[in-house]
Coordinates of C-alpha atoms in Angstrom, one line a residue:
M251 CA -20.7 -93.7 7.0
R252 CA -17.7 -93.7 9.3
P253 CA -16.7 -90.4 10.8
E254 CA -13.1 -90.5 9.8
G255 CA -11.3 -87.4 10.8
A256 CA -13.4 -86.7 13.8
D257 CA -13.5 -89.5 16.5
Q258 CA -12.1 -92.2 14.2
P259 CA -8.6 -92.4 12.7
P260 CA -7.3 -90.1 11.6
T261 CA -8.8 -88.4 14.6
G262 CA -9.0 -84.7 15.5
I263 CA -8.8 -83.3 11.9
F264 CA -12.2 -81.8 12.2
I265 CA -13.9 -80.1 15.1
I266 CA -17.3 -78.5 15.5
N267 CA -18.3 -75.6 17.7
P268 CA -21.0 -77.0 20.0
I269 CA -22.9 -73.7 20.1
S270 CA -22.6 -72.3 16.6
G271 CA -22.2 -75.6 14.7
Q272 CA -19.2 -74.2 12.8
L273 CA -17.1 -77.0 11.4
S274 CA -13.4 -76.3 11.3
V275 CA -10.2 -78.1 10.2
T276 CA -7.3 -78.4 12.6
K277 CA -4.4 -79.3 10.4
P278 CA -3.4 -79.2 6.7
L279 CA -5.1 -81.8 4.5
D280 CA -3.4 -83.9 1.8
R281 CA -5.6 -85.0 -1.0
E282 CA -3.1 -87.6 -2.1
L283 CA -3.6 -89.4 1.2
I284 CA -7.3 -88.9 1.7
A285 CA -9.4 -87.2 -1.0
R286 CA -12.7 -87.3 0.8
F287 CA -14.0 -87.4 4.4
H288 CA -17.4 -88.7 5.5
L289 CA -18.7 -87.2 8.7
R290 CA -21.9 -87.6 10.6
A291 CA -23.3 -84.9 12.8
H292 CA -26.4 -84.4 14.9
A293 CA -27.9 -81.7 17.2
V294 CA -28.5 -82.4 20.9
D295 CA -30.2 -80.3 23.6
I296 CA -28.5 -79.0 26.7
N297 CA -28.9 -82.3 28.4
G298 CA -27.3 -84.2 25.5
N299 CA -30.5 -85.6 24.1
Q300 CA -30.7 -86.0 20.3
V301 CA -33.2 -83.5 18.9
E302 CA -33.0 -84.4 15.3
N303 CA -31.8 -87.2 13.0
P304 CA -28.1 -87.3 12.2
I305 CA -27.0 -85.8 8.9
D306 CA -24.1 -86.9 6.7
I307 CA -21.4 -84.5 5.8
V308 CA -19.1 -85.2 2.8
I309 CA -16.0 -83.1 2.6
N310 CA -14.0 -83.2 -0.6
V311 CA -10.4 -82.1 -0.5
I312 CA -9.7 -79.7 -3.4
D313 CA -6.5 -80.6 -5.2
M314 CA -3.5 -78.2 -5.2
N315 CA -0.6 -78.5 -7.6
D316 CA 1.9 -79.7 -4.9
N317 CA 3.4 -82.7 -6.8
R318 CA 5.8 -82.7 -9.6
P319 CA 5.6 -85.3 -12.5
E320 CA 7.8 -88.3 -11.9
F321 CA 9.1 -90.5 -14.7
L322 CA 8.7 -94.2 -14.2
H323 CA 12.4 -94.6 -15.1
Q324 CA 15.2 -92.1 -15.1
V325 CA 16.8 -93.6 -18.1
W326 CA 14.8 -95.1 -21.0
N327 CA 16.4 -97.3 -23.7
G328 CA 15.0 -97.6 -27.2
S329 CA 16.3 -98.5 -30.7
V330 CA 15.5 -97.7 -34.3
P331 CA 17.0 -99.1 -37.5
E332 CA 19.3 -96.9 -39.5
G333 CA 17.7 -95.4 -42.6
S334 CA 14.2 -95.4 -41.0
K335 CA 11.7 -93.1 -42.7
P336 CA 10.3 -90.0 -40.9
G337 CA 7.4 -91.1 -38.7
T338 CA 8.9 -94.4 -37.6
Y339 CA 8.0 -95.3 -34.0
V340 CA 10.9 -95.5 -31.6
M341 CA 9.7 -95.8 -28.0
T342 CA 7.4 -94.4 -25.3
V343 CA 8.3 -92.6 -22.2
T344 CA 5.9 -92.3 -19.3
A345 CA 5.6 -90.0 -16.3
I346 CA 2.9 -89.9 -13.5
D347 CA 1.7 -87.1 -11.3
A348 CA 0.2 -87.7 -7.8
D349 CA -2.2 -84.8 -8.3
D350 CA -5.7 -85.1 -9.6
P351 CA -5.4 -86.6 -13.1
N352 CA -8.8 -85.1 -14.1
A353 CA -7.6 -81.6 -13.2
L354 CA -4.9 -79.4 -14.8
N355 CA -2.6 -80.2 -11.8
G356 CA -2.2 -83.8 -13.0
M357 CA -2.4 -83.3 -16.8
L358 CA 1.1 -83.8 -18.3
R359 CA 2.7 -82.7 -21.5
Y360 CA 6.0 -84.0 -22.9
R361 CA 8.7 -82.3 -24.9
I362 CA 12.3 -82.9 -26.0
L363 CA 14.8 -80.4 -24.4
S364 CA 17.9 -81.5 -26.2
Q365 CA 19.5 -84.1 -28.5
A366 CA 23.1 -85.2 -28.6
P367 CA 24.8 -85.5 -31.0
S368 CA 23.0 -82.9 -33.1
T369 CA 23.9 -84.5 -36.5
P370 CA 22.8 -84.8 -39.2
S371 CA 20.0 -82.7 -37.8
P372 CA 19.4 -81.3 -34.3
N373 CA 15.8 -82.5 -34.6
M374 CA 16.0 -86.1 -35.6
F375 CA 13.1 -87.1 -33.3
T376 CA 9.9 -85.6 -32.0
I377 CA 7.6 -86.6 -29.1
N378 CA 3.8 -86.8 -28.9
N379 CA 3.2 -84.2 -26.1
E380 CA 0.3 -86.2 -24.7
T381 CA 1.3 -89.9 -25.0
G382 CA 5.1 -89.7 -24.7
D383 CA 5.6 -91.6 -28.0
I384 CA 8.9 -90.8 -29.6
I385 CA 9.1 -91.0 -33.4
T386 CA 11.6 -90.1 -36.1
V387 CA 11.0 -86.7 -37.8
A388 CA 14.0 -86.4 -40.1
A389 CA 15.7 -88.8 -42.5
G390 CA 19.4 -89.5 -42.3
L391 CA 19.9 -92.1 -39.5
D392 CA 23.2 -93.8 -40.3
R393 CA 24.7 -96.2 -37.8
E394 CA 28.1 -95.9 -39.4
K395 CA 28.1 -92.2 -38.5
V396 CA 26.1 -92.0 -35.3
Q397 CA 25.4 -95.2 -33.3
Q398 CA 23.5 -93.6 -30.4
Y399 CA 21.4 -90.5 -29.6
T400 CA 20.7 -89.1 -26.1
L401 CA 17.5 -87.1 -25.6
I402 CA 16.6 -85.1 -22.5
I403 CA 12.8 -85.4 -22.1
Q404 CA 10.7 -83.1 -19.9
A405 CA 7.3 -83.7 -18.5
T406 CA 5.3 -80.7 -17.2
D407 CA 1.9 -80.6 -15.5
M408 CA -0.7 -77.9 -15.9
E409 CA -0.9 -79.1 -19.5
G410 CA 2.6 -78.0 -20.1
N411 CA 2.2 -74.4 -18.9
P412 CA 5.8 -73.1 -18.6
T413 CA 4.8 -70.5 -16.0
Y414 CA 2.7 -72.4 -13.5
G415 CA 3.4 -76.0 -14.3
L416 CA 5.9 -78.2 -12.4
S417 CA 8.4 -80.2 -14.4
N418 CA 10.8 -83.1 -14.2
T419 CA 13.2 -84.6 -16.7
A420 CA 14.5 -88.0 -17.8
T421 CA 16.9 -89.4 -20.4
A422 CA 16.0 -91.4 -23.5
V423 CA 18.9 -93.3 -25.1
I424 CA 18.2 -94.4 -28.6
T425 CA 20.5 -96.9 -30.3
V426 CA 20.7 -96.9 -34.1
T427 CA 20.6 -100.5 -35.2
D428 CA 22.5 -101.8 -38.2
V429 CA 21.0 -102.8 -41.6
N430 CA 23.0 -104.3 -44.5
D431 CA 23.5 -101.0 -46.4
N432 CA 27.2 -101.3 -47.2
P433 CA 28.7 -103.6 -49.7
P434 CA 32.1 -105.2 -49.0
E435 CA 35.0 -103.5 -50.6
F436 CA 38.3 -105.1 -51.7
T437 CA 41.3 -103.5 -50.0
A438 CA 43.1 -103.3 -53.4
M439 CA 42.0 -103.0 -57.0
T440 CA 44.6 -105.6 -58.1
F441 CA 46.0 -108.6 -56.1
Y442 CA 49.2 -110.3 -57.2
G443 CA 50.3 -113.8 -56.5
E444 CA 52.6 -116.6 -57.8
V445 CA 52.7 -120.3 -57.6
P446 CA 55.4 -122.8 -58.7
E447 CA 54.4 -125.2 -61.5
N448 CA 53.4 -128.7 -60.7
R449 CA 52.3 -127.7 -57.2
V450 CA 48.8 -128.0 -55.6
D451 CA 47.2 -126.7 -52.4
V452 CA 49.5 -123.6 -52.5
I453 CA 48.2 -120.2 -51.4
V454 CA 48.5 -117.9 -54.3
A455 CA 47.2 -114.7 -52.7
N456 CA 45.0 -113.5 -49.9
L457 CA 42.0 -111.4 -51.1
T458 CA 40.9 -109.1 -48.3
V459 CA 37.8 -106.9 -48.0
T460 CA 36.4 -104.4 -45.6
D461 CA 32.7 -103.8 -44.7
K462 CA 31.3 -100.8 -42.8
D463 CA 28.4 -102.7 -41.4
Q464 CA 28.5 -103.9 -37.8
P465 CA 31.4 -106.4 -37.3
H466 CA 30.7 -110.1 -36.8
T467 CA 27.2 -109.9 -38.1
P468 CA 25.7 -111.5 -41.3
A469 CA 25.7 -108.0 -42.8
W470 CA 29.5 -107.8 -42.2
N471 CA 30.7 -111.4 -43.0
A472 CA 31.8 -111.7 -46.7
A473 CA 31.6 -114.7 -48.9
Y474 CA 34.0 -115.0 -51.8

């Protein structure tokens, strides 16, 4: 084992009292940089002669909750078809924490802080607090009424403890995509036209329709 932290880089982190054998640390340690140190120590007599075999010393740096969760992206983009049933998967957001992932300091939980707009329900979506999966939880997604939702997502370590956990936020933008759920509608109940007798290729009347689906898509283009 190499004696990192003593006489090899990073040097001078640990010192030992030559009389008492007390091992001390000289500066603050950072587990996220070095989580474990391997030292080798041996006892010598007053003349510096080795009097016993060297022993290996392993020093584990205990994790402290000194890192906040960090989302991989500050803005996440997802989509869901209008009219989707509750339970439809939308997207997944992910945060990481530099603290020990096997300890509470690095165990994250997710939640939705806000939704805009809040129609037709302020809780159109829910999030799996462990995986970050966002799914629909209410019916009523209608692209012709709301084309996009913005969610503020929070990740908190310490398994989401609101008192001791550290938190960070990100934005999830969910676009409601169009489906062909609107029939074309004529702009008038009756159209009038006239044409002279003995004429061909004359425009008699223009029949016009409207469609609430997304313009210039197959769901919007009308065939007569």
